[in-house]
Amino acid sequence: MNNAIKRQLKRSAKRSSLYIVLAGIAFIIIFPIFFLFSFSFMSDYETYSEWPKPLIPSFKANFMIDKNSEGYHLLIFNKSEDKYMPFGPLVFTNSQEDIDNLRKFIKLQSNSKITSQKIMEYLKIVDSKSRVEFSIKKDLLANYILFFQVVNGAPKAVLNSLMVAGATILISLTIGGMGGYAFARYFFKGKNILKLSVLFVRMFPAVSLAIPMVIILAKMGLYDQPLGLSLVYSVGQISMSIWITASVFMAIPVSLEEAAMIFGTTRAGAFLHVTLPLALPGLAASAMYSFIGSWNEVIAAVVLTQFNPTFPVVVYKALVGSQGQINLITAGSVAQALPAIIFTLIIRKYIIQMWGGVKV
Amino acid sequence: MVPYLLIAPVVIYYSIFWLFPVLNAIIESFRNVDGIWTVSNYIHIFKDPVFYQALSNTAFIVIFSVTIEFILAFGLALLINTKFRGSSMFLFLAMIPMSLPAVAVGAMWSSGLATRGWLNSFLMTFGFIDDASKILFLAGGKMSTMLLIIIIDAWTVIPFVMIILLAGLQGIGEDVREAGAIFGGTKFQILRKITIPMLKPTITTAMILRIISAIQIWLIIVLLYGFNRLPVLLEQVVLNYDQLGAEYFERIGLALSVLVAIIVSAAAVLYLKVSGSFEKEVKQDE
Amino acid sequence: MRKVLITLVMLSLLTTGFLFAGGKTETDANAPTSLVVSSRLWSPAAEQKFLYDEVFPEFEKENNVVVKFEILDDTVLLKRAKLQAETGRVTTDVVIVHNGVMDQWISNNYVEELPVSDWKGRTFSAAFMDSITSGGKTYFAPVGGDVYLLLANKKALKYLPAGVDVQDITWEQYVDWAVAIADGEGEGKTAVTGVPMKSLIYMYGGMFLSYGGEFPVINSPGAIEGWKLLTKLHKAYSPTVMTYDNVTAPMKSGETWLTVAHMARTGEAYRSNPSNYVIAKAPKGPKGIGSIAGVSGFGIPVGAENRDLALKFIEFMTRPDIAVKVARGTGGFLPPIDEAIAVLGDSPVDEVIKKGVMVLQTGVVSGVPGSAYTSWGAVKQVYDDVFAEMIIGTGVFDKALLDAAQAKLEALKK
């Protein structure tokens, strides 16, 4: 009795310490990514003019307009300073041009939309009461909207990217998987040297090969073809696939295949029904690396494409000049990262096999 | 015959798309701007003190980052492989850092580590620091800069190592370890006597792939500090070959690439020798 | 087993075949019906949007084309030019490149000569002529000129030495001001681009001009005066100045309060909240205001598919009225065309451009002699290294270091 309680206590202590560790790891992973997302919903003013910066985006912006002998002034509420701070032009009048510029400024810097008429109305209140305070709902998606307005042909680029990634997976998994199986299951002359030289492909810095490689492709008529890109990406991916699949095939005991063959299957049948399912996690991992590698690659793609850019290329073109607008960059980053994250969400199922060992 | 057939596509593929550029790069690294055969590009590199800095910085980063990453990734893989409730979701979470594009990683850390970045903002909001005691993450000396790079790099690539190990663990199967437990092995004994030996090929793969890419670390350094502030090998290749925009430096970049390839292969062979992967393979096969 | 094997081999061969075939058919579908403009200029998202919305439509309507505008940096543009020249598939119609690399475009025969004399009603500003011409021929039509301006956060004004006018400040006063801010605030709050191979050379080189220096000589008497003064900024620069690849972000966040920088960068911070900043001409020295004047240029790649349209496009974009419109809309660059500057000079519309025009017209201005050196990037690094060692590192003036740096510059000369 006493022992049973002890054991149970011990088990629950073990379990809670496991979940504490897990929570800690999860925190470390999520912490930086959280800010990436959070900034992408903030306005320029929120990300730059507050110190400390807000940790979560606000849903509205508060403004005040007052006036003195020179004209009207716009102020915005700054949370970290806990007061209204000057915002926009030093001074403005109620001319149509000034109001129009003010409207644009408010939208651009605080992601809040207001009509010119509304501003006019507020100015009338200021005239009678000397000041007016008002709040405008913030457009949370404003950065994404601007980003997609600047990005040219995003849907087509996403499609191109998916094609490139798909072809890269196909090429590197078939060619690499075959090689991997050979290295795992057969003994032949020059195996170690061959296996090492396959790896040498990843050892030579890719940056100094990209252009010559691209020129070869261009001469083959594959310039600006999304699928030509996958041939470039496959170079590095094949070698990785070979090593990963080889190690996975090696970890699967040959005896399992042999056992299956005793029960009357051919070698190919044994491979398909026994080895392949067991190797699936390795193949999935290798496919995932191919996907992520080609989805995120930009250095070769930016040179090799023109009318058929991949998504990272259009993202790069949209963001390369926006170093001073971290909110916009984070929005673009999130847009580019999401498909890869979704892909990992799908593929994780195959990496971790809940059914455990295989029954022959 | 069969194994050669299986490997033939790889060989064909590489001879079309890869071999020619590499041979060309190697040849061009031994010629100067006027096309005359020379080793002057290599002499330039060996005379340049920046090369030796790059070499030692790279060595430091590789040794520490690969060790740390392997230990943490292995722990994480074993943890996820216990298949607790929610382990599948946890795996997904652990994989996210790896899938982020460079633009996201750069934006995340440069906006986080800046003096008025989110990290200081977070600490300040929760009262750990105040404006006067804010931390200057990016203004540190060389040692702290390298540690910072190692931490950021680990954050990004641990999932990469972890997944290869996890995939290998899946192949071992629960029954083998159960057998070990029946014979009275403790968890640690099972890990040491059964799991690790069976996982050996996978560990070798994960380590070798990781060592190769760790030696070629450069992008995160350039994103945070620019070129030449913390010289590492591949950053020097990119700088010379890609950024300086002159044929003279391009050739130096090519020569550096050849040197990097030699260094990486030496490290790989050394690792394979030390870990005994070579001999074991042969013994197993014979 | 053999069957599986053969199937796999066939499959991979088929896949490869399919890829090649698929590639070929798509080539035909992409018949160029559009004018491709690849530019390093106007890269911020808002500027790209402005061009799409308010500039290109007029040209597109007049000529029945679609302008495909894309941003690429100079290194990529050059790489692509090399690729397109080597494979004979020139699909870019117009490039816009920086004057630091124009020489590479001209000497590699990537761009053709422009018939500038055919275009009426415009005079390209003299300050930029050296960059865009070679051997008496004009290869680029200038666009988006820039000079260096001073930007200060209003919080810094309380440290401004008594009697000093921000709009008419000397370098000595600027340095005193920066030091006073650092002393008062307990931390350096002045910014430059400390990340190598960016614009530090222009920030410092412009200052040396105001002391009679010659760009990019690093140890001329004028430059020595300048370096001596700059060493005082040792503690006045922000502690993380070495990681600034652009002064916009630290100036916007209030991490720094004071800078002299490229007018597009200072302009971007200024326009994010004009009531928060003071913008002024760059500080002056004994010889007046010194500034490096950068410029970009329109060029037409040799063999461009839509050459005639490209010429029309450049003619359109360099029309003074369009140049003014673009300069105002993208805010931060000067139109390098005299007729356009004349319109802008007295216009109060854009504070930033106005200050820039003043620097250009009254200052000691130098272009970027990129063509005189094998690698302009390597020249920049010489300045970056001296900055890291002498200004940030020791803070002590070191003539020997400058002489060694000058020797490196000499070695980089063609």
PDB file of N, CA and C in Angstrom, chain A residues 23-81:
ATOM      1  N   ALA A  23       8.128  22.428 -21.193  1.00  0.00           N
ATOM      2  CA  ALA A  23       7.663  23.817 -21.230  1.00  0.00           C
ATOM      3  C   ALA A  23       8.850  24.757 -21.403  1.00  0.00           C
ATOM      4  N   GLY A  24       9.936  24.445 -20.722  1.00  0.00           N
ATOM      5  CA  GLY A  24      11.136  25.279 -20.841  1.00  0.00           C
ATOM      6  C   GLY A  24      11.658  25.297 -22.264  1.00  0.00           C
ATOM      7  N   ILE A  25      11.742  24.094 -22.858  1.00  0.00           N
ATOM      8  CA  ILE A  25      12.239  24.012 -24.235  1.00  0.00           C
ATOM      9  C   ILE A  25      11.296  24.762 -25.179  1.00  0.00           C
ATOM     10  N   ALA A  26       9.993  24.526 -24.976  1.00  0.00           N
ATOM     11  CA  ALA A  26       9.014  25.198 -25.833  1.00  0.00           C
ATOM     12  C   ALA A  26       9.163  26.708 -25.726  1.00  0.00           C
ATOM     13  N   PHE A  27       9.388  27.197 -24.529  1.00  0.00           N
ATOM     14  CA  PHE A  27       9.549  28.639 -24.342  1.00  0.00           C
ATOM     15  C   PHE A  27      10.743  29.165 -25.141  1.00  0.00           C
ATOM     16  N   ILE A  28      11.867  28.454 -25.040  1.00  0.00           N
ATOM     17  CA  ILE A  28      13.069  28.896 -25.749  1.00  0.00           C
ATOM     18  C   ILE A  28      12.823  28.937 -27.255  1.00  0.00           C
ATOM     19  N   ILE A  29      12.065  27.970 -27.753  1.00  0.00           N
ATOM     20  CA  ILE A  29      11.809  27.938 -29.192  1.00  0.00           C
ATOM     21  C   ILE A  29      10.841  29.053 -29.600  1.00  0.00           C
ATOM     22  N   ILE A  30       9.772  29.191 -28.816  1.00  0.00           N
ATOM     23  CA  ILE A  30       8.723  30.125 -29.225  1.00  0.00           C
ATOM     24  C   ILE A  30       9.097  31.581 -28.983  1.00  0.00           C
ATOM     25  N   PHE A  31       9.854  31.825 -27.940  1.00  0.00           N
ATOM     26  CA  PHE A  31      10.141  33.193 -27.513  1.00  0.00           C
ATOM     27  C   PHE A  31      10.551  34.124 -28.663  1.00  0.00           C
ATOM     28  N   PRO A  32      11.615  33.815 -29.418  1.00  0.00           N
ATOM     29  CA  PRO A  32      11.993  34.734 -30.499  1.00  0.00           C
ATOM     30  C   PRO A  32      10.963  34.779 -31.630  1.00  0.00           C
ATOM     31  N   ILE A  33      10.357  33.609 -31.917  1.00  0.00           N
ATOM     32  CA  ILE A  33       9.407  33.567 -33.026  1.00  0.00           C
ATOM     33  C   ILE A  33       8.171  34.401 -32.703  1.00  0.00           C
ATOM     34  N   PHE A  34       7.816  34.408 -31.423  1.00  0.00           N
ATOM     35  CA  PHE A  34       6.674  35.197 -30.985  1.00  0.00           C
ATOM     36  C   PHE A  34       6.832  36.660 -31.415  1.00  0.00           C
ATOM     37  N   PHE A  35       8.043  37.199 -31.238  1.00  0.00           N
ATOM     38  CA  PHE A  35       8.247  38.613 -31.572  1.00  0.00           C
ATOM     39  C   PHE A  35       8.222  38.841 -33.073  1.00  0.00           C
ATOM     40  N   LEU A  36       8.670  37.823 -33.814  1.00  0.00           N
ATOM     41  CA  LEU A  36       8.605  37.918 -35.271  1.00  0.00           C
ATOM     42  C   LEU A  36       7.151  38.132 -35.691  1.00  0.00           C
ATOM     43  N   PHE A  37       6.267  37.343 -35.125  1.00  0.00           N
ATOM     44  CA  PHE A  37       4.843  37.473 -35.432  1.00  0.00           C
ATOM     45  C   PHE A  37       4.287  38.781 -34.876  1.00  0.00           C
ATOM     46  N   SER A  38       4.642  39.064 -33.654  1.00  0.00           N
ATOM     47  CA  SER A  38       4.083  40.226 -32.990  1.00  0.00           C
ATOM     48  C   SER A  38       4.418  41.520 -33.751  1.00  0.00           C
ATOM     49  N   PHE A  39       5.680  41.663 -34.147  1.00  0.00           N
ATOM     50  CA  PHE A  39       6.089  42.867 -34.876  1.00  0.00           C
ATOM     51  C   PHE A  39       5.353  43.000 -36.205  1.00  0.00           C
ATOM     52  N   SER A  40       5.017  41.856 -36.800  1.00  0.00           N
ATOM     53  CA  SER A  40       4.420  41.929 -38.123  1.00  0.00           C
ATOM     54  C   SER A  40       3.016  42.530 -38.068  1.00  0.00           C
ATOM     55  N   PHE A  41       2.448  42.636 -36.873  1.00  0.00           N
ATOM     56  CA  PHE A  41       1.121  43.244 -36.738  1.00  0.00           C
ATOM     57  C   PHE A  41       1.201  44.663 -36.186  1.00  0.00           C
ATOM     58  N   MET A  42       2.415  45.149 -35.966  1.00  0.00           N
ATOM     59  CA  MET A  42       2.550  46.472 -35.369  1.00  0.00           C
ATOM     60  C   MET A  42       2.736  47.534 -36.440  1.00  0.00           C
ATOM     61  N   SER A  43       2.453  48.767 -36.056  1.00  0.00           N
ATOM     62  CA  SER A  43       2.695  49.866 -36.980  1.00  0.00           C
ATOM     63  C   SER A  43       4.141  50.309 -36.840  1.00  0.00           C
ATOM     64  N   ASP A  44       4.558  51.117 -37.807  1.00  0.00           N
ATOM     65  CA  ASP A  44       5.889  51.694 -37.756  1.00  0.00           C
ATOM     66  C   ASP A  44       6.093  52.428 -36.433  1.00  0.00           C
ATOM     67  N   TYR A  45       5.084  53.184 -36.012  1.00  0.00           N
ATOM     68  CA  TYR A  45       5.223  53.965 -34.782  1.00  0.00           C
ATOM     69  C   TYR A  45       5.415  53.062 -33.569  1.00  0.00           C
ATOM     70  N   GLU A  46       4.642  51.997 -33.512  1.00  0.00           N
ATOM     71  CA  GLU A  46       4.757  51.086 -32.365  1.00  0.00           C
ATOM     72  C   GLU A  46       6.143  50.449 -32.293  1.00  0.00           C
ATOM     73  N   THR A  47       6.653  50.012 -33.459  1.00  0.00           N
ATOM     74  CA  THR A  47       7.916  49.270 -33.425  1.00  0.00           C
ATOM     75  C   THR A  47       9.111  50.177 -33.162  1.00  0.00           C
ATOM     76  N   TYR A  48       8.990  51.456 -33.510  1.00  0.00           N
ATOM     77  CA  TYR A  48      10.179  52.301 -33.357  1.00  0.00           C
ATOM     78  C   TYR A  48      10.088  53.341 -32.257  1.00  0.00           C
ATOM     79  N   SER A  49       8.892  53.885 -32.017  1.00  0.00           N
ATOM     80  CA  SER A  49       8.867  55.071 -31.171  1.00  0.00           C
ATOM     81  C   SER A  49       8.554  54.787 -29.710  1.00  0.00           C
ATOM     82  N   GLU A  50       8.440  53.517 -29.381  1.00  0.00           N
ATOM     83  CA  GLU A  50       8.195  53.209 -27.980  1.00  0.00           C
ATOM     84  C   GLU A  50       9.418  52.532 -27.401  1.00  0.00           C
ATOM     85  N   TRP A  51       9.728  52.825 -26.168  1.00  0.00           N
ATOM     86  CA  TRP A  51      10.846  52.186 -25.485  1.00  0.00           C
ATOM     87  C   TRP A  51      10.533  52.073 -24.012  1.00  0.00           C
ATOM     88  N   PRO A  52      10.415  50.881 -23.457  1.00  0.00           N
ATOM     89  CA  PRO A  52      10.552  49.592 -24.143  1.00  0.00           C
ATOM     90  C   PRO A  52       9.466  49.367 -25.187  1.00  0.00           C
ATOM     91  N   LYS A  53       9.803  48.588 -26.207  1.00  0.00           N
ATOM     92  CA  LYS A  53       8.840  48.302 -27.256  1.00  0.00           C
ATOM     93  C   LYS A  53       7.673  47.500 -26.680  1.00  0.00           C
ATOM     94  N   PRO A  54       6.459  47.702 -27.244  1.00  0.00           N
ATOM     95  CA  PRO A  54       5.339  46.877 -26.786  1.00  0.00           C
ATOM     96  C   PRO A  54       5.615  45.415 -27.148  1.00  0.00           C
ATOM     97  N   LEU A  55       5.142  44.500 -26.326  1.00  0.00           N
ATOM     98  CA  LEU A  55       5.372  43.086 -26.608  1.00  0.00           C
ATOM     99  C   LEU A  55       4.259  42.488 -27.460  1.00  0.00           C
ATOM    100  N   ILE A  56       3.080  43.081 -27.344  1.00  0.00           N
ATOM    101  CA  ILE A  56       1.992  42.629 -28.218  1.00  0.00           C
ATOM    102  C   ILE A  56       1.428  43.839 -28.957  1.00  0.00           C
ATOM    103  N   PRO A  57       0.962  43.648 -30.192  1.00  0.00           N
ATOM    104  CA  PRO A  57       0.448  44.785 -30.960  1.00  0.00           C
ATOM    105  C   PRO A  57      -0.830  45.326 -30.336  1.00  0.00           C
ATOM    106  N   SER A  58      -1.034  46.616 -30.464  1.00  0.00           N
ATOM    107  CA  SER A  58      -2.264  47.189 -29.935  1.00  0.00           C
ATOM    108  C   SER A  58      -3.334  47.149 -31.022  1.00  0.00           C
ATOM    109  N   PHE A  59      -4.574  47.322 -30.626  1.00  0.00           N
ATOM    110  CA  PHE A  59      -5.670  47.229 -31.580  1.00  0.00           C
ATOM    111  C   PHE A  59      -6.157  48.584 -32.038  1.00  0.00           C
ATOM    112  N   LYS A  60      -5.730  49.619 -31.340  1.00  0.00           N
ATOM    113  CA  LYS A  60      -6.136  50.952 -31.790  1.00  0.00           C
ATOM    114  C   LYS A  60      -5.036  51.952 -31.468  1.00  0.00           C
ATOM    115  N   ALA A  61      -5.113  53.081 -32.120  1.00  0.00           N
ATOM    116  CA  ALA A  61      -4.167  54.157 -31.854  1.00  0.00           C
ATOM    117  C   ALA A  61      -4.950  55.362 -31.364  1.00  0.00           C
ATOM    118  N   ASN A  62      -4.407  56.053 -30.362  1.00  0.00           N
ATOM    119  CA  ASN A  62      -5.095  57.217 -29.800  1.00  0.00           C
ATOM    120  C   ASN A  62      -4.405  58.501 -30.244  1.00  0.00           C
ATOM    121  N   PHE A  63      -5.208  59.432 -30.703  1.00  0.00           N
ATOM    122  CA  PHE A  63      -4.646  60.682 -31.201  1.00  0.00           C
ATOM    123  C   PHE A  63      -5.252  61.878 -30.487  1.00  0.00           C
ATOM    124  N   MET A  64      -4.561  62.996 -30.643  1.00  0.00           N
ATOM    125  CA  MET A  64      -5.107  64.250 -30.137  1.00  0.00           C
ATOM    126  C   MET A  64      -4.733  65.326 -31.143  1.00  0.00           C
ATOM    127  N   ILE A  65      -5.647  66.245 -31.398  1.00  0.00           N
ATOM    128  CA  ILE A  65      -5.304  67.405 -32.222  1.00  0.00           C
ATOM    129  C   ILE A  65      -5.530  68.639 -31.364  1.00  0.00           C
ATOM    130  N   ASP A  66      -4.539  69.507 -31.322  1.00  0.00           N
ATOM    131  CA  ASP A  66      -4.783  70.797 -30.670  1.00  0.00           C
ATOM    132  C   ASP A  66      -4.286  71.901 -31.594  1.00  0.00           C
ATOM    133  N   LYS A  67      -4.381  73.128 -31.129  1.00  0.00           N
ATOM    134  CA  LYS A  67      -4.004  74.208 -32.041  1.00  0.00           C
ATOM    135  C   LYS A  67      -3.425  75.369 -31.269  1.00  0.00           C
ATOM    136  N   ASN A  68      -2.511  76.076 -31.932  1.00  0.00           N
ATOM    137  CA  ASN A  68      -2.050  77.339 -31.378  1.00  0.00           C
ATOM    138  C   ASN A  68      -2.028  78.363 -32.504  1.00  0.00           C
ATOM    139  N   SER A  69      -1.333  79.478 -32.301  1.00  0.00           N
ATOM    140  CA  SER A  69      -1.397  80.549 -33.300  1.00  0.00           C
ATOM    141  C   SER A  69      -0.857  80.116 -34.667  1.00  0.00           C
ATOM    142  N   GLU A  70       0.067  79.122 -34.689  1.00  0.00           N
ATOM    143  CA  GLU A  70       0.664  78.716 -35.967  1.00  0.00           C
ATOM    144  C   GLU A  70      -0.241  77.783 -36.768  1.00  0.00           C
ATOM    145  N   GLY A  71      -1.096  77.064 -36.094  1.00  0.00           N
ATOM    146  CA  GLY A  71      -1.984  76.133 -36.796  1.00  0.00           C
ATOM    147  C   GLY A  71      -2.287  74.926 -35.929  1.00  0.00           C
ATOM    148  N   TYR A  72      -2.690  73.838 -36.579  1.00  0.00           N
ATOM    149  CA  TYR A  72      -3.065  72.634 -35.854  1.00  0.00           C
ATOM    150  C   TYR A  72      -1.851  71.737 -35.621  1.00  0.00           C
ATOM    151  N   HIS A  73      -1.904  70.917 -34.563  1.00  0.00           N
ATOM    152  CA  HIS A  73      -0.870  69.916 -34.297  1.00  0.00           C
ATOM    153  C   HIS A  73      -1.514  68.576 -34.055  1.00  0.00           C
ATOM    154  N   LEU A  74      -0.858  67.544 -34.574  1.00  0.00           N
ATOM    155  CA  LEU A  74      -1.344  66.193 -34.313  1.00  0.00           C
ATOM    156  C   LEU A  74      -0.432  65.545 -33.285  1.00  0.00           C
ATOM    157  N   LEU A  75      -1.034  64.865 -32.336  1.00  0.00           N
ATOM    158  CA  LEU A  75      -0.242  64.122 -31.346  1.00  0.00           C
ATOM    159  C   LEU A  75      -0.748  62.695 -31.282  1.00  0.00           C
ATOM    160  N   ILE A  76       0.125  61.787 -30.896  1.00  0.00           N
ATOM    161  CA  ILE A  76      -0.278  60.393 -30.759  1.00  0.00           C
ATOM    162  C   ILE A  76       0.073  59.936 -29.354  1.00  0.00           C
ATOM    163  N   PHE A  77      -0.742  59.024 -28.812  1.00  0.00           N
ATOM    164  CA  PHE A  77      -0.473  58.573 -27.450  1.00  0.00           C
ATOM    165  C   PHE A  77       0.655  57.544 -27.455  1.00  0.00           C
ATOM    166  N   ASN A  78       1.694  57.851 -26.696  1.00  0.00           N
ATOM    167  CA  ASN A  78       2.837  56.952 -26.606  1.00  0.00           C
ATOM    168  C   ASN A  78       2.765  56.221 -25.269  1.00  0.00           C
ATOM    169  N   LYS A  79       2.565  54.904 -25.325  1.00  0.00           N
ATOM    170  CA  LYS A  79       2.321  54.144 -24.095  1.00  0.00           C
ATOM    171  C   LYS A  79       3.508  54.156 -23.160  1.00  0.00           C
ATOM    172  N   SER A  80       4.705  54.011 -23.726  1.00  0.00           N
ATOM    173  CA  SER A  80       5.869  53.916 -22.845  1.00  0.00           C
ATOM    174  C   SER A  80       6.133  55.250 -22.145  1.00  0.00           C
ATOM    175  N   GLU A  81       5.805  56.359 -22.829  1.00  0.00           N
ATOM    176  CA  GLU A  81       5.993  57.669 -22.188  1.00  0.00           C
ATOM    177  C   GLU A  81       4.747  58.060 -21.398  1.00  0.00           C
TER     178      GLU A  81
END
